[in-house]
Amino acid sequence: MTTDSPRKLAALSIFLRIYGILTLIIFSLLFVGFIVQTPLLAEHGGVLNWTIWNDVRFGNEHAHVPPMLLLIYVVWGVFLLRAASNPSAYSSFLAFTMWANLAHGLLMAAQVFTDVDRYWSKFLTDIPFVLILSLGIYLWRPRTKADELARS
């Protein structure tokens, strides 16, 4: 049972719907584009060169990795949308999403500093996307009575 106000849960629900839709659209398009090997994604200046997996080139031995990761994010978007309907019922998923994306974002930020010239664009794309998701869940996440007892 949660101790949160309906207003707070409504805000989280809206936030999760927005992020779920964004995640589904962005990663579905990237997945399909990667599978059909559209030049928009692959060629110099393509989307993959300034956002995610900018080291991946078609035909190399690791070209199977991006579609697998993209599909995981598509599924994640589906579950964000499911969680939006009843955030309290998905508290474990939301906690995992919050902490996993925080760790992912902080690790990417640290990696950027190893080669700023090459990875600076992650500060405009990947990093804000995952850190805003973590922050939104942190601010509006459902809290249980056990959470309240742990604080006192």
mmCIF file with all atom_site columns, C-alpha atoms in Angstrom:
data_model
loop_
_atom_site.group_PDB
_atom_site.id
_atom_site.type_symbol
_atom_site.label_atom_id
_atom_site.label_alt_id
_atom_site.label_comp_id
_atom_site.label_asym_id
_atom_site.label_entity_id
_atom_site.label_seq_id
_atom_site.pdbx_PDB_ins_code
_atom_site.Cartn_x
_atom_site.Cartn_y
_atom_site.Cartn_z
_atom_site.occupancy
_atom_site.B_iso_or_equiv
_atom_site.pdbx_formal_charge
_atom_site.auth_seq_id
_atom_site.auth_comp_id
_atom_site.auth_asym_id
_atom_site.auth_atom_id
_atom_site.pdbx_PDB_model_num
ATOM 1   C CA . MET A 1 1   ? 0.000  0.000  0.000   1.00 0.00 ? 1   MET A CA 1
ATOM 2   C CA . THR A 1 2   ? 1.353  3.426  -0.908  1.00 0.00 ? 2   THR A CA 1
ATOM 3   C CA . THR A 1 3   ? 1.291  6.577  1.145   1.00 0.00 ? 3   THR A CA 1
ATOM 4   C CA . ASP A 1 4   ? 1.391  8.927  -1.840  1.00 0.00 ? 4   ASP A CA 1
ATOM 5   C CA . SER A 1 5   ? -1.104 11.554 -2.814  1.00 0.00 ? 5   SER A CA 1
ATOM 6   C CA . PRO A 1 6   ? -3.251 10.940 -5.890  1.00 0.00 ? 6   PRO A CA 1
ATOM 7   C CA . ARG A 1 7   ? -1.785 14.118 -7.385  1.00 0.00 ? 7   ARG A CA 1
ATOM 8   C CA . LYS A 1 8   ? 1.773  12.798 -7.119  1.00 0.00 ? 8   LYS A CA 1
ATOM 9   C CA . LEU A 1 9   ? 0.811  9.457  -8.675  1.00 0.00 ? 9   LEU A CA 1
ATOM 10  C CA . ALA A 1 10  ? -1.041 11.296 -11.466 1.00 0.00 ? 10  ALA A CA 1
ATOM 11  C CA . ALA A 1 11  ? 2.106  13.325 -12.207 1.00 0.00 ? 11  ALA A CA 1
ATOM 12  C CA . LEU A 1 12  ? 4.163  10.118 -12.326 1.00 0.00 ? 12  LEU A CA 1
ATOM 13  C CA . SER A 1 13  ? 1.586  8.501  -14.584 1.00 0.00 ? 13  SER A CA 1
ATOM 14  C CA . ILE A 1 14  ? 1.760  11.390 -17.067 1.00 0.00 ? 14  ILE A CA 1
ATOM 15  C CA . PHE A 1 15  ? 5.563  11.377 -16.929 1.00 0.00 ? 15  PHE A CA 1
ATOM 16  C CA . LEU A 1 16  ? 5.695  7.619  -17.563 1.00 0.00 ? 16  LEU A CA 1
ATOM 17  C CA . ARG A 1 17  ? 3.273  7.901  -20.477 1.00 0.00 ? 17  ARG A CA 1
ATOM 18  C CA . ILE A 1 18  ? 5.385  10.617 -22.090 1.00 0.00 ? 18  ILE A CA 1
ATOM 19  C CA . TYR A 1 19  ? 8.613  8.677  -21.569 1.00 0.00 ? 19  TYR A CA 1
ATOM 20  C CA . GLY A 1 20  ? 7.021  5.401  -22.628 1.00 0.00 ? 20  GLY A CA 1
ATOM 21  C CA . ILE A 1 21  ? 5.781  6.922  -25.882 1.00 0.00 ? 21  ILE A CA 1
ATOM 22  C CA . LEU A 1 22  ? 9.119  8.651  -26.546 1.00 0.00 ? 22  LEU A CA 1
ATOM 23  C CA . THR A 1 23  ? 11.028 5.453  -25.827 1.00 0.00 ? 23  THR A CA 1
ATOM 24  C CA . LEU A 1 24  ? 8.775  3.412  -28.103 1.00 0.00 ? 24  LEU A CA 1
ATOM 25  C CA . ILE A 1 25  ? 8.941  5.891  -30.973 1.00 0.00 ? 25  ILE A CA 1
ATOM 26  C CA . ILE A 1 26  ? 12.667 6.654  -30.801 1.00 0.00 ? 26  ILE A CA 1
ATOM 27  C CA . PHE A 1 27  ? 13.920 3.124  -30.290 1.00 0.00 ? 27  PHE A CA 1
ATOM 28  C CA . SER A 1 28  ? 11.411 1.487  -32.658 1.00 0.00 ? 28  SER A CA 1
ATOM 29  C CA . LEU A 1 29  ? 12.488 3.834  -35.435 1.00 0.00 ? 29  LEU A CA 1
ATOM 30  C CA . LEU A 1 30  ? 16.163 3.238  -34.673 1.00 0.00 ? 30  LEU A CA 1
ATOM 31  C CA . PHE A 1 31  ? 15.573 -0.526 -34.570 1.00 0.00 ? 31  PHE A CA 1
ATOM 32  C CA . VAL A 1 32  ? 13.756 -0.606 -37.909 1.00 0.00 ? 32  VAL A CA 1
ATOM 33  C CA . GLY A 1 33  ? 16.276 1.781  -39.448 1.00 0.00 ? 33  GLY A CA 1
ATOM 34  C CA . PHE A 1 34  ? 19.161 -0.344 -38.258 1.00 0.00 ? 34  PHE A CA 1
ATOM 35  C CA . ILE A 1 35  ? 17.604 -3.562 -39.543 1.00 0.00 ? 35  ILE A CA 1
ATOM 36  C CA . VAL A 1 36  ? 16.970 -2.132 -43.023 1.00 0.00 ? 36  VAL A CA 1
ATOM 37  C CA . GLN A 1 37  ? 20.390 -0.424 -42.882 1.00 0.00 ? 37  GLN A CA 1
ATOM 38  C CA . THR A 1 38  ? 19.111 2.980  -43.845 1.00 0.00 ? 38  THR A CA 1
ATOM 39  C CA . PRO A 1 39  ? 21.859 5.495  -44.730 1.00 0.00 ? 39  PRO A CA 1
ATOM 40  C CA . LEU A 1 40  ? 20.195 7.992  -42.380 1.00 0.00 ? 40  LEU A CA 1
ATOM 41  C CA . LEU A 1 41  ? 21.545 5.915  -39.511 1.00 0.00 ? 41  LEU A CA 1
ATOM 42  C CA . ALA A 1 42  ? 24.808 4.563  -40.809 1.00 0.00 ? 42  ALA A CA 1
ATOM 43  C CA . GLU A 1 43  ? 26.594 6.986  -43.069 1.00 0.00 ? 43  GLU A CA 1
ATOM 44  C CA . HIS A 1 44  ? 28.830 9.786  -41.848 1.00 0.00 ? 44  HIS A CA 1
ATOM 45  C CA . GLY A 1 45  ? 26.606 12.270 -40.064 1.00 0.00 ? 45  GLY A CA 1
ATOM 46  C CA . GLY A 1 46  ? 23.885 9.652  -39.586 1.00 0.00 ? 46  GLY A CA 1
ATOM 47  C CA . VAL A 1 47  ? 21.830 9.428  -36.416 1.00 0.00 ? 47  VAL A CA 1
ATOM 48  C CA . LEU A 1 48  ? 23.923 6.610  -34.930 1.00 0.00 ? 48  LEU A CA 1
ATOM 49  C CA . ASN A 1 49  ? 27.017 8.766  -35.388 1.00 0.00 ? 49  ASN A CA 1
ATOM 50  C CA . TRP A 1 50  ? 25.769 11.523 -33.094 1.00 0.00 ? 50  TRP A CA 1
ATOM 51  C CA . THR A 1 51  ? 23.652 9.685  -30.577 1.00 0.00 ? 51  THR A CA 1
ATOM 52  C CA . ILE A 1 52  ? 23.856 6.021  -29.657 1.00 0.00 ? 52  ILE A CA 1
ATOM 53  C CA . TRP A 1 53  ? 26.501 3.466  -30.578 1.00 0.00 ? 53  TRP A CA 1
ATOM 54  C CA . ASN A 1 54  ? 28.512 5.855  -32.697 1.00 0.00 ? 54  ASN A CA 1
ATOM 55  C CA . ASP A 1 55  ? 31.307 3.287  -32.993 1.00 0.00 ? 55  ASP A CA 1
ATOM 56  C CA . VAL A 1 56  ? 29.128 0.733  -34.762 1.00 0.00 ? 56  VAL A CA 1
ATOM 57  C CA . ARG A 1 57  ? 29.506 0.311  -38.489 1.00 0.00 ? 57  ARG A CA 1
ATOM 58  C CA . PHE A 1 58  ? 27.522 -2.107 -40.611 1.00 0.00 ? 58  PHE A CA 1
ATOM 59  C CA . GLY A 1 59  ? 29.329 -5.290 -41.444 1.00 0.00 ? 59  GLY A CA 1
ATOM 60  C CA . ASN A 1 60  ? 31.640 -5.465 -38.441 1.00 0.00 ? 60  ASN A CA 1
ATOM 61  C CA . GLU A 1 61  ? 31.632 -8.402 -36.047 1.00 0.00 ? 61  GLU A CA 1
ATOM 62  C CA . HIS A 1 62  ? 29.586 -6.518 -33.424 1.00 0.00 ? 62  HIS A CA 1
ATOM 63  C CA . ALA A 1 63  ? 26.827 -5.259 -35.721 1.00 0.00 ? 63  ALA A CA 1
ATOM 64  C CA . HIS A 1 64  ? 24.349 -7.619 -34.022 1.00 0.00 ? 64  HIS A CA 1
ATOM 65  C CA . VAL A 1 65  ? 24.612 -5.778 -30.689 1.00 0.00 ? 65  VAL A CA 1
ATOM 66  C CA . PRO A 1 66  ? 22.727 -2.528 -31.460 1.00 0.00 ? 66  PRO A CA 1
ATOM 67  C CA . PRO A 1 67  ? 19.494 -4.176 -32.655 1.00 0.00 ? 67  PRO A CA 1
ATOM 68  C CA . MET A 1 68  ? 19.404 -6.317 -29.508 1.00 0.00 ? 68  MET A CA 1
ATOM 69  C CA . LEU A 1 69  ? 19.875 -3.274 -27.280 1.00 0.00 ? 69  LEU A CA 1
ATOM 70  C CA . LEU A 1 70  ? 17.404 -1.209 -29.286 1.00 0.00 ? 70  LEU A CA 1
ATOM 71  C CA . LEU A 1 71  ? 14.788 -3.926 -28.898 1.00 0.00 ? 71  LEU A CA 1
ATOM 72  C CA . ILE A 1 72  ? 15.346 -4.016 -25.133 1.00 0.00 ? 72  ILE A CA 1
ATOM 73  C CA . TYR A 1 73  ? 14.548 -0.294 -25.034 1.00 0.00 ? 73  TYR A CA 1
ATOM 74  C CA . VAL A 1 74  ? 11.421 -0.856 -27.136 1.00 0.00 ? 74  VAL A CA 1
ATOM 75  C CA . VAL A 1 75  ? 10.226 -3.395 -24.555 1.00 0.00 ? 75  VAL A CA 1
ATOM 76  C CA . TRP A 1 76  ? 11.210 -0.991 -21.775 1.00 0.00 ? 76  TRP A CA 1
ATOM 77  C CA . GLY A 1 77  ? 8.957  1.617  -23.389 1.00 0.00 ? 77  GLY A CA 1
ATOM 78  C CA . VAL A 1 78  ? 6.058  -0.853 -23.349 1.00 0.00 ? 78  VAL A CA 1
ATOM 79  C CA . PHE A 1 79  ? 6.580  -1.454 -19.640 1.00 0.00 ? 79  PHE A CA 1
ATOM 80  C CA . LEU A 1 80  ? 6.836  2.271  -18.913 1.00 0.00 ? 80  LEU A CA 1
ATOM 81  C CA . LEU A 1 81  ? 3.410  2.615  -20.525 1.00 0.00 ? 81  LEU A CA 1
ATOM 82  C CA . ARG A 1 82  ? 2.073  -0.313 -18.501 1.00 0.00 ? 82  ARG A CA 1
ATOM 83  C CA . ALA A 1 83  ? 3.479  1.178  -15.302 1.00 0.00 ? 83  ALA A CA 1
ATOM 84  C CA . ALA A 1 84  ? 1.791  4.490  -16.117 1.00 0.00 ? 84  ALA A CA 1
ATOM 85  C CA . SER A 1 85  ? -1.622 2.905  -15.597 1.00 0.00 ? 85  SER A CA 1
ATOM 86  C CA . ASN A 1 86  ? -0.840 1.878  -12.008 1.00 0.00 ? 86  ASN A CA 1
ATOM 87  C CA . PRO A 1 87  ? 2.591  3.068  -10.798 1.00 0.00 ? 87  PRO A CA 1
ATOM 88  C CA . SER A 1 88  ? 2.146  1.551  -7.332  1.00 0.00 ? 88  SER A CA 1
ATOM 89  C CA . ALA A 1 89  ? 1.814  -1.932 -8.809  1.00 0.00 ? 89  ALA A CA 1
ATOM 90  C CA . TYR A 1 90  ? 5.100  -1.468 -10.684 1.00 0.00 ? 90  TYR A CA 1
ATOM 91  C CA . SER A 1 91  ? 7.210  -0.073 -7.843  1.00 0.00 ? 91  SER A CA 1
ATOM 92  C CA . SER A 1 92  ? 9.989  -2.673 -8.269  1.00 0.00 ? 92  SER A CA 1
ATOM 93  C CA . PHE A 1 93  ? 10.177 -2.036 -12.009 1.00 0.00 ? 93  PHE A CA 1
ATOM 94  C CA . LEU A 1 94  ? 10.257 1.718  -11.383 1.00 0.00 ? 94  LEU A CA 1
ATOM 95  C CA . ALA A 1 95  ? 13.004 1.365  -8.761  1.00 0.00 ? 95  ALA A CA 1
ATOM 96  C CA . PHE A 1 96  ? 15.062 -0.745 -11.169 1.00 0.00 ? 96  PHE A CA 1
ATOM 97  C CA . THR A 1 97  ? 14.434 1.738  -13.994 1.00 0.00 ? 97  THR A CA 1
ATOM 98  C CA . MET A 1 98  ? 15.462 4.656  -11.799 1.00 0.00 ? 98  MET A CA 1
ATOM 99  C CA . TRP A 1 99  ? 18.698 3.097  -10.518 1.00 0.00 ? 99  TRP A CA 1
ATOM 100 C CA . ALA A 1 100 ? 19.684 1.386  -13.783 1.00 0.00 ? 100 ALA A CA 1
ATOM 101 C CA . ASN A 1 101 ? 19.266 4.587  -15.786 1.00 0.00 ? 101 ASN A CA 1
ATOM 102 C CA . LEU A 1 102 ? 21.074 6.655  -13.166 1.00 0.00 ? 102 LEU A CA 1
ATOM 103 C CA . ALA A 1 103 ? 24.029 4.242  -13.286 1.00 0.00 ? 103 ALA A CA 1
ATOM 104 C CA . HIS A 1 104 ? 23.903 4.160  -17.093 1.00 0.00 ? 104 HIS A CA 1
ATOM 105 C CA . GLY A 1 105 ? 23.826 7.960  -17.367 1.00 0.00 ? 105 GLY A CA 1
ATOM 106 C CA . LEU A 1 106 ? 26.651 8.513  -14.895 1.00 0.00 ? 106 LEU A CA 1
ATOM 107 C CA . LEU A 1 107 ? 28.807 5.867  -16.569 1.00 0.00 ? 107 LEU A CA 1
ATOM 108 C CA . MET A 1 108 ? 28.203 7.441  -19.988 1.00 0.00 ? 108 MET A CA 1
ATOM 109 C CA . ALA A 1 109 ? 29.107 10.861 -18.567 1.00 0.00 ? 109 ALA A CA 1
ATOM 110 C CA . ALA A 1 110 ? 32.377 9.450  -17.206 1.00 0.00 ? 110 ALA A CA 1
ATOM 111 C CA . GLN A 1 111 ? 33.108 7.785  -20.550 1.00 0.00 ? 111 GLN A CA 1
ATOM 112 C CA . VAL A 1 112 ? 32.545 11.055 -22.400 1.00 0.00 ? 112 VAL A CA 1
ATOM 113 C CA . PHE A 1 113 ? 35.437 12.597 -20.495 1.00 0.00 ? 113 PHE A CA 1
ATOM 114 C CA . THR A 1 114 ? 37.780 9.900  -21.821 1.00 0.00 ? 114 THR A CA 1
ATOM 115 C CA . ASP A 1 115 ? 37.269 11.267 -25.353 1.00 0.00 ? 115 ASP A CA 1
ATOM 116 C CA . VAL A 1 116 ? 35.274 14.511 -25.319 1.00 0.00 ? 116 VAL A CA 1
ATOM 117 C CA . ASP A 1 117 ? 35.888 15.291 -28.996 1.00 0.00 ? 117 ASP A CA 1
ATOM 118 C CA . ARG A 1 118 ? 34.354 12.009 -30.042 1.00 0.00 ? 118 ARG A CA 1
ATOM 119 C CA . TYR A 1 119 ? 31.511 11.590 -27.531 1.00 0.00 ? 119 TYR A CA 1
ATOM 120 C CA . TRP A 1 120 ? 30.447 15.146 -26.597 1.00 0.00 ? 120 TRP A CA 1
ATOM 121 C CA . SER A 1 121 ? 27.068 14.664 -28.309 1.00 0.00 ? 121 SER A CA 1
ATOM 122 C CA . LYS A 1 122 ? 26.040 12.187 -25.609 1.00 0.00 ? 122 LYS A CA 1
ATOM 123 C CA . PHE A 1 123 ? 25.521 15.223 -23.357 1.00 0.00 ? 123 PHE A CA 1
ATOM 124 C CA . LEU A 1 124 ? 22.788 16.310 -25.788 1.00 0.00 ? 124 LEU A CA 1
ATOM 125 C CA . THR A 1 125 ? 21.154 12.925 -26.363 1.00 0.00 ? 125 THR A CA 1
ATOM 126 C CA . ASP A 1 126 ? 21.655 9.745  -24.335 1.00 0.00 ? 126 ASP A CA 1
ATOM 127 C CA . ILE A 1 127 ? 22.745 11.202 -21.005 1.00 0.00 ? 127 ILE A CA 1
ATOM 128 C CA . PRO A 1 128 ? 19.893 13.702 -20.499 1.00 0.00 ? 128 PRO A CA 1
ATOM 129 C CA . PHE A 1 129 ? 17.356 11.115 -21.685 1.00 0.00 ? 129 PHE A CA 1
ATOM 130 C CA . VAL A 1 130 ? 18.278 8.528  -19.047 1.00 0.00 ? 130 VAL A CA 1
ATOM 131 C CA . LEU A 1 131 ? 19.014 10.998 -16.232 1.00 0.00 ? 131 LEU A CA 1
ATOM 132 C CA . ILE A 1 132 ? 15.706 12.835 -16.683 1.00 0.00 ? 132 ILE A CA 1
ATOM 133 C CA . LEU A 1 133 ? 13.932 9.474  -16.573 1.00 0.00 ? 133 LEU A CA 1
ATOM 134 C CA . SER A 1 134 ? 15.713 8.629  -13.306 1.00 0.00 ? 134 SER A CA 1
ATOM 135 C CA . LEU A 1 135 ? 14.960 12.033 -11.813 1.00 0.00 ? 135 LEU A CA 1
ATOM 136 C CA . GLY A 1 136 ? 11.277 11.932 -12.768 1.00 0.00 ? 136 GLY A CA 1
ATOM 137 C CA . ILE A 1 137 ? 10.813 8.529  -11.205 1.00 0.00 ? 137 ILE A CA 1
ATOM 138 C CA . TYR A 1 138 ? 12.737 9.617  -8.102  1.00 0.00 ? 138 TYR A CA 1
ATOM 139 C CA . LEU A 1 139 ? 10.562 12.701 -7.631  1.00 0.00 ? 139 LEU A CA 1
ATOM 140 C CA . TRP A 1 140 ? 7.200  10.999 -8.154  1.00 0.00 ? 140 TRP A CA 1
ATOM 141 C CA . ARG A 1 141 ? 7.827  7.326  -7.341  1.00 0.00 ? 141 ARG A CA 1
ATOM 142 C CA . PRO A 1 142 ? 5.340  5.514  -5.148  1.00 0.00 ? 142 PRO A CA 1
ATOM 143 C CA . ARG A 1 143 ? 6.446  5.151  -1.570  1.00 0.00 ? 143 ARG A CA 1
ATOM 144 C CA . THR A 1 144 ? 5.183  2.340  0.591   1.00 0.00 ? 144 THR A CA 1
ATOM 145 C CA . LYS A 1 145 ? 4.534  2.284  4.309   1.00 0.00 ? 145 LYS A CA 1
ATOM 146 C CA . ALA A 1 146 ? 7.777  0.314  4.625   1.00 0.00 ? 146 ALA A CA 1
ATOM 147 C CA . ASP A 1 147 ? 9.617  3.262  3.034   1.00 0.00 ? 147 ASP A CA 1
ATOM 148 C CA . GLU A 1 148 ? 8.051  5.606  5.563   1.00 0.00 ? 148 GLU A CA 1
ATOM 149 C CA . LEU A 1 149 ? 9.023  3.330  8.466   1.00 0.00 ? 149 LEU A CA 1
ATOM 150 C CA . ALA A 1 150 ? 12.599 3.123  7.193   1.00 0.00 ? 150 ALA A CA 1
ATOM 151 C CA . ARG A 1 151 ? 12.851 6.916  7.258   1.00 0.00 ? 151 ARG A CA 1
ATOM 152 C CA . SER A 1 152 ? 11.783 7.227  10.882  1.00 0.00 ? 152 SER A CA 1
#
